[in-house]
Amino acid sequence: MLPRWSRALTHLSKLQSLDSFGSSIHFGMIHRQSYAAVAPAAADSIDKSLPTKSSVNLDKMFRSKPCSLAIPRGSPLRVEDPKYEGLKRVILKMMLFYSKQSKSIRGANVIYRRVLTQVDKPAIYEVFNLEKTFQTTFSLLVLHMWLCLRRLKAEGKEGVELGQYVYEIYNHDVELRVSKAGVNLLLTKWMKELEKIFYGNIVAYDAALLPEATREELTEVIWRNIFSDDGTSKPDAAALRTVQAMERYVRREVSCLSLTDKEAMFSGNFMFTPLENSSPDPRKR
């Protein structure tokens, strides 16, 4: 992992376990920050158990044809705005419930939950043989935030504005979780360090997907950002197969998200490719 990781996370990893991300967000406390200048995450419960060897055939994973990640209409996994009529609708309209900003905030909340659902699942750690620590959870969260924000940015100004709300929700949640971990006196310092790591990772992922970039560049970026803990720039022979599998996963998710329609993205009605072994696609349940 990069040297900055060691400075920012060595202390955090020794603190008390972080709670789940599932608590509600209080929007009145959010401070606006901009991710749009680059393109666009926080901690999960610290699990010190060692990773078990992946039982899946990594060489065969993430080679299927990309498809839309949109959740079909009628699926219980979809999140829809409540349909109010009569006086209740009038009152809510007066309270700006149906305003563009309110709709964006609700959509951003759902998008953020989709990111956390993928990152919180044990499957992603099992498949890629990762130990579930603050460091790996944060790195995976940054990766999936980038995937979403990159896709939203493709929708132009409207998508960038929605992405800003997603980033604000993330940033406020990180601040709460780091504070709960025991970092109070130096909270601002740690948040700045995590923000630097966030943007550094985002820039590296974007560069690795440029047309002139080689395929190996994304593999090396994933290794440095997620797997490496000794500062090496390239994966060793033992880890190469796993890192290459994650590189295929990332490229496939980028393609799948590009096939996911605007309505599904803006409402948060999409799900990342499920990683559970031998489980049916939850989007089809």
XYZ file of N, CA and C in Angstrom:
855
model
N 0.850 -1.193 0.000
C 0.000 0.000 0.000
C 0.882 1.237 0.000
N 0.358 2.307 -0.523
C 1.148 3.516 -0.624
C 1.548 4.030 0.742
N 2.685 4.755 0.847
C 3.152 5.256 2.139
C 2.091 6.056 2.875
N 1.273 6.836 2.138
C 0.252 7.649 2.808
C -0.732 6.796 3.582
N -0.997 5.585 3.044
C -1.870 4.668 3.769
C -1.312 4.366 5.152
N -0.018 4.105 5.204
C 0.592 3.738 6.477
C 0.425 4.848 7.499
N 0.622 6.087 7.062
C 0.492 7.215 7.993
C -0.943 7.407 8.442
N -1.876 7.280 7.508
C -3.266 7.593 7.833
C -3.993 6.469 8.542
N -3.626 5.213 8.248
C -4.437 4.108 8.725
C -3.815 3.260 9.813
N -2.521 3.383 10.031
C -1.898 2.604 11.099
C -2.558 2.920 12.429
N -2.779 4.211 12.663
C -3.425 4.615 13.905
C -4.883 4.190 13.923
N -5.600 4.386 12.825
C -7.017 4.062 12.791
C -7.266 2.574 12.994
N -6.392 1.747 12.438
C -6.599 0.304 12.526
C -6.456 -0.224 13.940
N -5.830 0.561 14.833
C -5.650 0.133 16.218
C -6.810 0.570 17.112
N -7.709 1.378 16.553
C -8.797 1.894 17.360
C -9.929 0.889 17.425
N -10.966 1.251 18.165
C -12.094 0.352 18.350
C -12.773 0.069 17.025
N -13.498 -1.052 16.957
C -14.157 -1.465 15.728
C -15.155 -0.420 15.288
N -15.248 -0.254 13.965
C -16.198 0.701 13.420
C -17.548 0.029 13.258
N -18.606 0.831 13.424
C -19.954 0.315 13.249
C -20.267 0.144 11.776
N -21.407 -0.476 11.515
C -21.873 -0.632 10.147
C -22.233 0.724 9.571
N -22.259 0.808 8.241
C -22.602 2.053 7.573
C -24.103 2.300 7.552
N -24.871 1.399 8.119
C -26.298 1.432 7.878
C -27.076 2.555 8.525
N -26.486 3.376 9.376
C -27.268 4.400 10.054
C -27.705 5.471 9.090
N -28.763 6.209 9.471
C -29.301 7.240 8.602
C -28.385 8.444 8.549
N -28.513 9.233 7.475
C -27.689 10.400 7.258
C -28.495 11.640 7.582
N -27.899 12.586 8.298
C -28.548 13.850 8.618
C -28.008 14.899 7.667
N -28.836 15.301 6.692
C -28.355 16.147 5.612
C -28.050 17.555 6.064
N -28.619 17.988 7.154
C -28.359 19.344 7.616
C -26.928 19.549 8.053
N -26.208 18.459 8.326
C -24.842 18.562 8.820
C -23.808 18.398 7.713
N -24.271 18.166 6.469
C -23.337 17.889 5.381
C -22.637 19.164 4.941
N -21.322 19.081 4.766
C -20.541 20.187 4.239
C -20.227 19.893 2.785
N -20.471 20.857 1.899
C -20.263 20.634 0.470
C -18.783 20.590 0.138
N -18.400 19.553 -0.599
C -17.071 19.433 -1.168
C -17.259 18.959 -2.594
N -16.343 19.230 -3.476
C -16.519 18.887 -4.875
C -15.609 17.748 -5.292
N -16.208 16.735 -5.920
C -15.426 15.662 -6.504
C -15.274 15.885 -8.001
N -16.046 16.798 -8.576
C -16.184 16.892 -10.024
C -14.897 17.274 -10.730
N -13.972 17.886 -10.040
C -12.739 18.313 -10.679
C -11.938 17.133 -11.211
N -12.095 15.976 -10.570
C -11.393 14.805 -11.076
C -12.400 13.768 -11.569
N -13.113 13.226 -10.755
C -14.171 12.265 -10.985
C -14.256 11.554 -9.665
N -15.189 11.073 -9.181
C -14.988 10.732 -7.824
C -13.960 9.740 -7.712
N -14.661 6.551 0.166
C -15.205 6.642 -0.064
C -15.384 6.865 1.119
N -14.829 4.495 4.339
C -15.038 4.659 4.843
C -14.987 3.354 5.412
N -15.186 3.378 6.418
C -14.775 2.234 7.192
C -15.908 1.271 7.414
N -15.593 0.022 7.584
C -16.567 -0.983 7.926
C -16.087 -1.635 9.209
N -16.858 -2.584 9.686
C -16.430 -3.262 10.898
C -15.089 -3.939 10.673
N -14.191 -3.815 11.619
C -12.872 -4.413 11.490
C -12.954 -5.878 11.885
N -12.633 -6.732 10.942
C -12.657 -8.172 11.184
C -11.235 -8.678 11.062
N -10.664 -9.087 12.171
C -9.259 -9.477 12.195
C -9.029 -10.920 11.770
N -10.103 -11.622 11.412
C -9.903 -12.997 10.987
C -9.162 -13.016 9.665
N -8.287 -13.997 9.512
C -7.493 -14.088 8.297
C -8.368 -14.530 7.147
N -8.093 -14.055 5.923
C -8.902 -14.448 4.774
C -8.697 -15.921 4.466
N -9.782 -16.559 4.056
C -9.669 -17.953 3.659
C -9.400 -18.018 2.166
N -8.771 -19.073 1.742
C -8.437 -19.214 0.338
C -9.704 -19.286 -0.497
N -9.734 -18.506 -1.569
C -10.915 -18.472 -2.417
C -11.177 -19.841 -3.021
N -12.451 -20.280 -2.958
C -12.821 -21.587 -3.486
C -13.344 -21.492 -4.910
N -13.405 -20.294 -5.462
C -13.931 -20.114 -6.801
C -12.801 -20.245 -7.822
N -13.198 -20.498 -9.059
C -12.230 -20.574 -10.141
C -12.068 -19.171 -10.721
N -11.094 -18.460 -10.241
C -10.909 -17.067 -10.642
C -10.653 -16.919 -12.130
N -10.022 -17.894 -12.728
C -9.690 -17.792 -14.146
C -10.928 -17.748 -15.036
N -12.054 -18.248 -14.525
C -13.283 -18.287 -15.320
C -14.244 -17.156 -14.984
N -13.925 -16.368 -13.976
C -14.850 -15.332 -13.526
C -14.699 -14.046 -14.323
N -15.827 -13.347 -14.488
C -15.891 -12.005 -15.095
C -15.460 -12.004 -16.557
N -15.803 -13.085 -17.246
C -15.516 -13.153 -18.681
C -16.792 -13.152 -19.514
N -17.942 -13.123 -18.866
C -19.211 -13.136 -19.595
C -19.490 -11.770 -20.221
N -20.398 -11.752 -21.150
C -20.743 -10.527 -21.859
C -21.380 -9.522 -20.899
N -20.945 -8.273 -20.895
C -21.534 -7.254 -20.003
C -23.022 -7.060 -20.289
N -23.763 -6.705 -19.266
C -25.197 -6.463 -19.411
C -25.609 -5.340 -18.463
N -26.782 -4.797 -18.668
C -27.284 -3.737 -17.800
C -27.428 -4.246 -16.372
N -27.125 -3.375 -15.410
C -27.278 -3.719 -13.994
C -28.594 -3.209 -13.419
N -29.465 -2.674 -14.264
C -30.736 -2.129 -13.802
C -31.605 -3.222 -13.187
N -32.284 -2.890 -12.102
C -33.215 -3.820 -11.459
C -34.549 -3.737 -12.187
N -35.088 -4.857 -12.644
C -36.341 -4.832 -13.426
C -37.507 -4.251 -12.632
N -38.419 -3.596 -13.331
C -39.631 -3.089 -12.688
C -40.435 -4.258 -12.127
N -40.984 -4.043 -10.955
C -41.733 -5.096 -10.289
C -40.903 -5.900 -9.316
N -39.578 -5.753 -9.370
C -38.710 -6.468 -8.440
C -38.827 -5.867 -7.042
N -38.873 -6.712 -6.006
C -38.939 -6.195 -4.630
C -37.669 -5.455 -4.215
N -36.625 -5.569 -5.012
C -35.371 -4.893 -4.691
C -35.346 -3.443 -5.156
N -36.327 -3.063 -5.951
C -36.392 -1.681 -6.409
C -36.824 -0.749 -5.272
N -36.383 0.475 -5.345
C -36.798 1.512 -4.396
C -37.544 2.569 -5.189
N -38.814 2.753 -4.859
C -39.650 3.703 -5.581
C -40.108 4.823 -4.660
N -40.309 5.997 -5.229
C -40.885 7.092 -4.465
C -42.325 6.738 -4.092
N -42.758 7.046 -2.872
C -44.144 6.751 -2.474
C -45.132 7.529 -3.327
N -46.252 6.900 -3.631
C -47.292 7.530 -4.449
C -48.377 8.108 -3.549
N -48.258 9.366 -3.259
C -49.242 10.036 -2.417
C -50.243 10.789 -3.285
N -51.465 10.876 -2.803
C -52.518 11.595 -3.521
C -53.233 12.539 -2.554
N -54.026 13.408 -3.119
C -54.870 14.282 -2.322
C -54.107 15.278 -1.473
N -54.635 15.501 -0.261
C -54.084 16.521 0.626
C -52.639 16.230 1.007
N -52.320 14.949 1.236
C -50.951 14.603 1.628
C -49.952 14.998 0.538
N -50.338 14.775 -0.711
C -49.450 15.142 -1.816
C -49.266 16.656 -1.890
N -50.350 17.368 -1.668
C -50.290 18.837 -1.699
C -49.352 19.350 -0.614
N -49.489 18.775 0.590
C -48.645 19.211 1.708
C -47.171 18.897 1.426
N -46.918 17.689 0.936
C -45.534 17.307 0.629
C -44.947 18.177 -0.472
N -45.772 18.540 -1.432
C -45.296 19.416 -2.496
C -44.929 20.784 -1.945
N -45.726 21.265 -0.999
C -45.432 22.544 -0.353
C -44.137 22.456 0.456
N -43.862 21.282 0.987
C -42.642 21.072 1.773
C -41.448 20.713 0.885
N -41.634 20.798 -0.451
C -40.574 20.566 -1.442
C -40.112 19.109 -1.513
N -41.001 18.192 -1.114
C -40.664 16.781 -1.183
C -40.406 16.351 -2.620
N -41.114 16.975 -3.560
C -40.978 16.613 -4.960
C -40.041 17.545 -5.726
N -39.307 18.371 -5.011
C -38.364 19.268 -5.674
C -37.204 18.469 -6.261
N -36.496 19.061 -7.198
C -35.360 18.399 -7.831
C -34.309 18.035 -6.795
N -34.056 18.933 -5.843
C -33.045 18.666 -4.829
C -33.438 17.489 -3.951
N -34.703 17.450 -3.531
C -35.157 16.351 -2.675
C -35.073 15.018 -3.399
N -35.467 15.008 -4.675
C -35.381 13.776 -5.449
C -33.930 13.342 -5.613
N -33.045 14.301 -5.813
C -31.628 13.977 -5.963
C -31.060 13.388 -4.683
N -31.437 13.949 -3.539
C -30.948 13.448 -2.264
C -31.444 12.022 -2.017
N -32.717 11.770 -2.337
C -33.238 10.411 -2.160
C -32.525 9.432 -3.092
N -32.314 9.855 -4.335
C -31.597 8.996 -5.268
C -30.172 8.732 -4.824
N -29.511 9.767 -4.317
C -28.130 9.630 -3.853
C -28.038 8.662 -2.679
N -29.024 8.715 -1.809
C -29.057 7.790 -0.677
C -29.113 6.339 -1.146
N -29.961 6.079 -2.141
C -30.104 4.712 -2.642
C -28.815 4.270 -3.341
N -28.227 5.149 -4.132
C -26.969 4.828 -4.810
C -25.898 4.457 -3.787
N -25.806 5.252 -2.737
C -24.792 5.001 -1.712
C -25.031 3.661 -1.025
N -26.290 3.323 -0.794
C -26.607 2.030 -0.179
C -26.216 0.877 -1.103
N -26.370 1.070 -2.407
C -25.960 0.011 -3.352
C -24.449 -0.210 -3.262
N -23.704 0.868 -3.153
C -22.253 0.749 -3.016
C -21.908 -0.012 -1.743
N -22.519 0.390 -0.649
C -22.219 -0.236 0.636
C -22.637 -1.699 0.661
N -23.740 -2.017 0.004
C -24.186 -3.409 -0.035
C -23.138 -4.299 -0.671
N -22.551 -3.839 -1.767
C -21.524 -4.642 -2.429
C -20.265 -4.749 -1.577
N -19.882 -3.648 -0.961
C -18.641 -3.623 -0.182
C -18.796 -4.349 1.148
N -19.986 -4.343 1.712
C -20.216 -4.979 3.012
C -20.361 -6.497 2.929
N -20.694 -6.996 1.765
C -20.922 -8.437 1.632
C -19.624 -9.222 1.846
N -19.694 -10.328 2.585
C -18.491 -11.163 2.763
C -17.953 -11.701 1.448
N -18.823 -11.846 0.444
C -18.422 -12.489 -0.808
C -17.246 -11.802 -1.479
N -17.219 -10.481 -1.473
C -16.156 -9.777 -2.185
C -14.797 -10.022 -1.542
N -14.794 -10.236 -0.233
C -13.542 -10.544 0.470
C -13.135 -11.997 0.247
N -14.137 -12.878 0.178
C -13.853 -14.289 -0.036
C -13.361 -14.552 -1.459
N -14.034 -13.961 -2.428
C -13.666 -14.188 -3.827
C -12.257 -13.687 -4.116
N -11.938 -12.501 -3.584
C -10.633 -11.914 -3.872
C -9.623 -12.135 -2.739
N -9.973 -13.032 -1.815
C -9.053 -13.444 -0.758
C -8.465 -12.256 -0.002
N -9.345 -11.370 0.451
C -8.926 -10.173 1.172
C -9.311 -10.263 2.640
N -8.445 -9.760 3.504
C -8.780 -9.654 4.914
C -9.672 -8.436 5.099
N -10.743 -8.584 5.863
C -11.679 -7.474 6.041
C -11.186 -6.554 7.151
N -10.489 -5.512 6.757
C -9.971 -4.508 7.693
C -10.455 -3.142 7.256
N -10.177 -2.147 8.084
C -10.497 -0.770 7.710
C -9.903 -0.444 6.347
N -8.659 -0.827 6.160
C -7.927 -0.473 4.946
C -8.563 -1.077 3.699
N -8.850 -2.382 3.723
C -9.410 -3.023 2.535
C -10.835 -2.553 2.277
N -11.633 -2.380 3.329
C -13.003 -1.910 3.151
C -13.021 -0.509 2.559
N -12.166 0.364 3.069
C -12.076 1.715 2.542
C -11.664 1.680 1.069
N -10.684 0.868 0.731
C -10.196 0.786 -0.644
C -11.273 0.279 -1.595
N -12.032 -0.730 -1.162
C -13.108 -1.242 -1.993
C -14.237 -0.236 -2.129
N -14.477 0.514 -1.084
C -15.504 1.543 -1.135
C -15.123 2.638 -2.131
N -13.862 3.051 -2.100
C -13.387 4.051 -3.057
C -13.567 3.522 -4.482
N -13.210 2.279 -4.706
C -13.334 1.681 -6.027
C -14.770 1.735 -6.535
N -15.734 1.353 -5.699
C -17.128 1.313 -6.138
C -17.752 2.708 -6.198
N -17.288 3.613 -5.368
C -17.704 5.007 -5.514
C -17.252 5.540 -6.866
N -16.024 5.232 -7.216
C -15.501 5.687 -8.509
C -16.329 5.125 -9.661
N -16.683 3.844 -9.592
C -17.487 3.240 -10.644
C -18.803 3.989 -10.831
N -19.466 4.320 -9.723
C -20.751 5.021 -9.805
C -20.583 6.458 -10.284
N -19.647 7.169 -9.690
C -19.473 8.573 -10.033
C -18.994 8.745 -11.472
N -18.198 7.814 -11.937
C -17.752 7.851 -13.327
C -18.949 7.716 -14.265
N -19.849 6.790 -13.945
C -21.048 6.588 -14.776
C -21.965 7.806 -14.714
N -22.171 8.370 -13.529
C -23.031 9.546 -13.400
C -22.465 10.731 -14.178
N -21.165 10.862 -14.154
C -20.513 11.967 -14.843
C -20.753 11.911 -16.348
N -20.977 10.701 -16.866
C -21.239 10.541 -18.295
C -22.568 11.168 -18.706
N -23.437 11.459 -17.733
C -24.731 12.086 -18.012
C -24.641 13.613 -18.022
N -23.439 14.138 -17.928
C -23.274 15.583 -18.002
C -23.523 16.288 -16.681
N -23.927 17.543 -16.757
C -24.088 18.389 -15.573
C -25.038 17.781 -14.555
N -26.146 17.236 -15.030
C -27.134 16.642 -14.127
C -26.540 15.477 -13.351
N -25.760 14.666 -14.032
C -25.123 13.528 -13.366
C -24.053 13.957 -12.390
N -23.292 15.003 -12.748
C -22.262 15.528 -11.843
C -22.908 16.069 -10.567
N -24.022 16.760 -10.711
C -24.715 17.303 -9.536
C -25.217 16.189 -8.627
N -25.773 15.135 -9.214
C -26.219 13.999 -8.407
C -25.020 13.327 -7.749
N -23.932 13.196 -8.489
C -22.722 12.610 -7.928
C -22.206 13.399 -6.745
N -22.399 14.706 -6.773
C -21.970 15.544 -5.656
C -22.731 15.185 -4.379
N -24.021 14.903 -4.519
C -24.806 14.494 -3.351
C -24.328 13.143 -2.819
N -24.014 12.219 -3.728
C -23.503 10.915 -3.300
C -22.205 11.101 -2.527
N -21.342 11.947 -3.059
C -20.054 12.190 -2.397
C -20.246 12.835 -1.029
N -21.188 13.759 -0.921
C -21.426 14.423 0.363
C -21.937 13.440 1.414
N -22.831 12.542 0.995
C -23.342 11.523 1.916
C -22.201 10.629 2.386
N -21.396 10.194 1.443
C -20.215 9.399 1.790
C -19.298 10.149 2.763
N -18.984 11.377 2.438
C -18.015 12.127 3.229
C -18.516 12.350 4.653
N -19.792 12.663 4.801
C -20.359 12.864 6.135
C -20.359 11.556 6.920
N -20.672 10.464 6.232
C -20.692 9.167 6.898
C -19.290 8.771 7.354
N -18.295 9.014 6.528
C -16.915 8.707 6.909
C -16.536 9.484 8.158
N -16.908 10.746 8.187
C -16.575 11.581 9.346
C -17.200 11.025 10.620
N -18.448 10.596 10.533
C -19.119 10.023 11.703
C -18.435 8.733 12.151
N -18.077 7.890 11.194
C -17.496 6.593 11.542
C -16.077 6.731 12.101
N -15.298 7.619 11.512
C -13.950 7.829 12.032
C -14.024 8.420 13.434
N -14.992 9.320 13.651
C -15.166 9.906 14.976
C -15.551 8.830 15.994
N -16.448 7.925 15.601
C -16.856 6.838 16.493
C -15.711 5.882 16.782
N -14.735 5.836 15.870
C -13.581 4.962 16.076
C -12.635 5.505 17.139
N -12.892 6.732 17.577
C -12.071 7.297 18.636
C -11.208 8.451 18.217
N -11.266 8.825 16.929
C -10.467 9.953 16.451
C -11.316 11.211 16.570
N -11.122 11.943 17.634
C -11.895 13.161 17.855
C -11.021 14.411 17.808
N -9.911 14.382 18.538
C -9.052 15.564 18.592
C -8.390 15.839 17.242
N -8.048 14.778 16.516
C -7.367 14.935 15.237
C -8.269 14.529 14.078
N -9.582 14.679 14.254
C -10.531 14.243 13.232
C -10.285 14.941 11.896
N -10.088 16.240 11.927
C -9.880 16.990 10.682
C -8.649 16.503 9.945
N -7.603 16.213 10.701
C -6.368 15.733 10.085
C -6.582 14.405 9.370
N -7.258 13.466 10.050
C -7.461 12.153 9.456
C -8.390 12.231 8.253
N -9.409 13.088 8.331
C -10.320 13.236 7.204
C -9.594 13.782 5.981
N -8.679 14.701 6.207
C -7.899 15.254 5.095
C -7.006 14.188 4.481
N -6.415 13.340 5.328
C -5.567 12.270 4.819
C -6.385 11.272 4.001
N -7.567 10.906 4.504
C -8.417 9.972 3.781
C -8.912 10.583 2.473
N -9.168 11.876 2.487
C -9.601 12.555 1.275
C -8.501 12.537 0.218
N -7.249 12.749 0.646
C -6.121 12.696 -0.287
C -6.006 11.308 -0.906
N -6.174 10.280 -0.074
C -6.104 8.914 -0.577
C -7.231 8.667 -1.581
N -8.410 9.148 -1.239
C -9.576 8.998 -2.108
C -9.309 9.583 -3.492
N -8.900 10.832 -3.536
C -8.678 11.489 -4.815
C -7.486 10.892 -5.562
N -6.461 10.494 -4.831
C -5.322 9.854 -5.477
C -5.726 8.573 -6.179
N -6.558 7.769 -5.511
C -7.041 6.530 -6.113
C -7.898 6.802 -7.348
N -8.775 7.804 -7.239
C -9.680 8.130 -8.340
C -8.900 8.541 -9.584
N -7.917 9.396 -9.391
C -7.097 9.849 -10.514
C -6.388 8.661 -11.161
N -5.878 7.751 -10.336
C -5.161 6.584 -10.858
C -6.088 5.669 -11.645
N -7.311 5.440 -11.147
C -8.264 4.603 -11.873
C -8.635 5.239 -13.214
N -8.893 6.534 -13.212
C -9.233 7.219 -14.461
C -8.103 7.093 -15.480
N -6.880 7.298 -15.029
C -5.725 7.233 -15.934
C -5.561 5.835 -16.515
N -5.874 4.822 -15.701
C -5.698 3.436 -16.148
C -6.730 3.026 -17.190
N -7.800 3.818 -17.350
C -8.825 3.504 -18.353
C -8.738 4.399 -19.579
N -7.740 5.250 -19.644
C -7.561 6.077 -20.830
C -7.255 5.188 -22.031
N -7.641 5.611 -23.235
C -7.420 4.777 -24.433
C -5.971 4.363 -24.621
N -5.053 5.255 -24.238
C -3.636 4.935 -24.449
C -3.041 4.068 -23.344
N -3.796 3.803 -22.293
C -3.283 2.990 -21.180
C -3.240 1.513 -21.575
N -2.258 0.804 -21.061
C -2.173 -0.633 -21.290
C -3.067 -1.369 -20.300
N -3.373 -2.609 -20.593
C -4.216 -3.402 -19.692
C -3.540 -3.605 -18.341
N -2.214 -3.701 -18.368
C -1.474 -3.936 -17.133
C -1.570 -2.744 -16.172
N -1.821 -1.563 -16.687
C -1.863 -0.384 -15.822
C -2.986 -0.480 -14.798
N -4.166 -0.928 -15.220
C -5.264 -1.064 -14.264
C -4.953 -2.155 -13.241
N -4.349 -3.239 -13.690
C -3.955 -4.306 -12.768
C -3.008 -3.768 -11.695
N -2.044 -2.977 -12.104
C -1.071 -2.426 -11.159
C -1.703 -1.407 -10.220
N -2.643 -0.613 -10.728
C -3.328 0.361 -9.873
C -4.155 -0.356 -8.811
N -4.875 -1.396 -9.219
C -5.673 -2.175 -8.264
C -4.767 -2.813 -7.221
N -3.634 -3.335 -7.657
C -2.681 -3.922 -6.708
C -2.239 -2.888 -5.675
N -1.816 -1.726 -6.122
C -1.313 -0.698 -5.205
C -2.411 -0.177 -4.280
N -3.606 0.026 -4.806
C -4.674 0.642 -4.022
C -5.369 -0.319 -3.071
N -5.426 -1.592 -3.412
C -6.242 -2.534 -2.633
C -5.441 -3.669 -1.998
N -4.500 -4.233 -2.712
C -3.838 -5.452 -2.243
C -2.499 -5.215 -1.554
N -1.686 -4.336 -2.088
C -0.312 -4.195 -1.603
C -0.260 -3.557 -0.220
N 0.546 -4.126 0.657
C 0.742 -3.538 1.982
C 2.212 -3.240 2.247
N 3.035 -3.359 1.195
C 4.461 -3.097 1.390
C 5.003 -2.045 0.415
N 4.095 -1.379 -0.301
C 4.532 -0.310 -1.187
C 5.017 -0.756 -2.545
N 4.965 -2.057 -2.847
C 5.413 -2.523 -4.158
C 4.438 -2.060 -5.236
N 4.950 -1.840 -6.422
C 4.134 -1.280 -7.497
C 3.486 -2.330 -8.379
N 3.990 -3.572 -8.325
C 3.446 -4.629 -9.161
C 3.148 -5.862 -8.321
N 2.087 -6.595 -8.672
C 1.748 -7.800 -7.898
C 2.781 -8.893 -8.064
N 3.002 -9.644 -6.990
C 3.925 -10.768 -7.090
C 3.207 -11.941 -7.753
N 3.954 -12.979 -8.036
C 3.407 -14.115 -8.775
C 2.244 -14.775 -8.040
N 2.324 -14.822 -6.703
C 1.289 -15.493 -5.920
C -0.042 -14.746 -5.977
N 0.020 -13.430 -6.084
C -1.203 -12.619 -6.050
C -1.708 -12.244 -7.433
N -0.898 -12.442 -8.456
C -1.239 -11.949 -9.789
C -2.584 -12.452 -10.285
N -2.879 -13.731 -10.089
C -4.127 -14.313 -10.578
C -5.347 -13.629 -9.956
N -5.266 -13.351 -8.667
C -6.372 -12.703 -7.970
C -6.540 -11.254 -8.414
N -5.443 -10.544 -8.547
C -5.499 -9.143 -8.962
C -6.024 -9.032 -10.389
N -5.625 -9.947 -11.246
C -6.130 -9.938 -12.622
C -7.634 -10.214 -12.661
N -8.121 -11.048 -11.743
C -9.555 -11.310 -11.672
C -10.307 -10.041 -11.266
N -9.763 -9.300 -10.314
C -10.416 -8.046 -9.932
C -10.348 -7.028 -11.064
N -9.265 -7.046 -11.822
C -9.164 -6.140 -12.978
C -10.267 -6.449 -13.985
N -10.540 -7.732 -14.210
C -11.637 -8.110 -15.119
C -12.974 -7.709 -14.531
N -13.134 -7.879 -13.221
C -14.369 -7.465 -12.545
C -14.611 -5.966 -12.733
N -13.583 -5.168 -12.538
C -13.726 -3.721 -12.656
C -14.080 -3.325 -14.087
N -13.383 -3.883 -15.045
C -13.671 -3.547 -16.442
C -15.093 -3.975 -16.824
N -15.508 -5.117 -16.325
C -16.864 -5.574 -16.652
C -17.909 -4.673 -16.005
N -17.684 -4.246 -14.765
C -18.646 -3.351 -14.111
C -18.723 -2.002 -14.831
N -17.583 -1.523 -15.311
C -17.589 -0.280 -16.089
C -18.473 -0.438 -17.320
N -18.320 -1.563 -18.016
C -19.122 -1.810 -19.214
C -20.597 -2.001 -18.873
N -20.872 -2.734 -17.794
C -22.260 -2.970 -17.385
C -22.947 -1.665 -16.994
N -22.246 -0.815 -16.280
C -22.827 0.460 -15.880
C -23.083 1.357 -17.085
N -22.225 1.254 -18.099
C -22.450 2.049 -19.307
C -23.709 1.598 -20.040
N -24.119 0.338 -19.829
C -25.335 -0.196 -20.444
C -26.571 0.022 -19.566
N -26.363 0.525 -18.363
C -27.460 0.758 -17.423
C -28.065 2.126 -17.701
N -29.371 2.185 -17.860
C -30.021 3.420 -18.294
C -29.991 4.507 -17.229
N -30.224 5.704 -17.657
C -30.151 6.888 -16.799
C -31.138 6.808 -15.639
N -32.357 6.366 -15.903
C -33.368 6.301 -14.840
C -32.930 5.374 -13.727
N -32.375 4.219 -14.086
C -31.913 3.264 -13.074
C -30.764 3.841 -12.266
N -29.859 4.544 -12.931
C -28.722 5.137 -12.239
C -29.166 6.246 -11.302
N -30.004 7.137 -11.784
C -30.392 8.307 -10.991
C -31.288 7.930 -9.814
N -32.057 6.858 -9.945
C -32.923 6.422 -8.849
C -32.233 5.425 -7.926
N -31.059 4.946 -8.335
C -30.347 3.945 -7.544
C -30.877 2.537 -7.742
N -31.713 2.345 -8.764
C -32.290 1.021 -8.996
C -31.400 0.173 -9.904
N -30.227 -0.096 -9.388
C -29.280 -0.990 -10.043
C -28.534 -1.742 -8.947
N -27.913 -2.828 -9.320
C -27.105 -3.591 -8.371
C -25.842 -4.056 -9.054
N -24.738 -3.992 -8.352
C -23.488 -4.506 -8.895
C -23.604 -6.016 -9.097
N -22.754 -6.543 -9.961
C -22.755 -7.972 -10.234
C -22.563 -8.758 -8.935
N -23.471 -9.670 -8.611
C -23.343 -10.435 -7.359
C -22.137 -11.353 -7.404
N -21.486 -11.497 -6.270
C -20.262 -12.300 -6.193
C -20.430 -13.571 -5.375
N -21.607 -13.783 -4.814
C -21.827 -14.977 -4.007
C -21.676 -16.220 -4.870
N -21.035 -17.226 -4.325
C -20.820 -18.471 -5.069
C -22.139 -19.182 -5.338
N -22.359 -19.523 -6.588
C -23.494 -20.358 -7.004
C -24.840 -19.792 -6.599
N -24.926 -18.485 -6.417
C -26.215 -17.895 -6.057
C -26.823 -17.265 -7.291
N -28.152 -17.286 -7.399
C -28.784 -16.674 -8.560
C -28.637 -15.172 -8.509
N -28.768 -14.556 -9.645
C -28.675 -13.094 -9.739
C -29.818 -12.478 -8.940
N -29.519 -11.689 -7.869
C -30.583 -11.126 -7.046
C -31.462 -10.165 -7.814
N -30.973 -9.612 -8.923
C -31.796 -8.693 -9.695
C -32.939 -9.400 -10.401
N -32.867 -10.761 -10.455
C -33.898 -11.510 -11.161
C -34.846 -12.214 -10.214
N -34.644 -11.994 -8.917
C -35.506 -12.669 -7.950
C -36.864 -11.990 -7.920
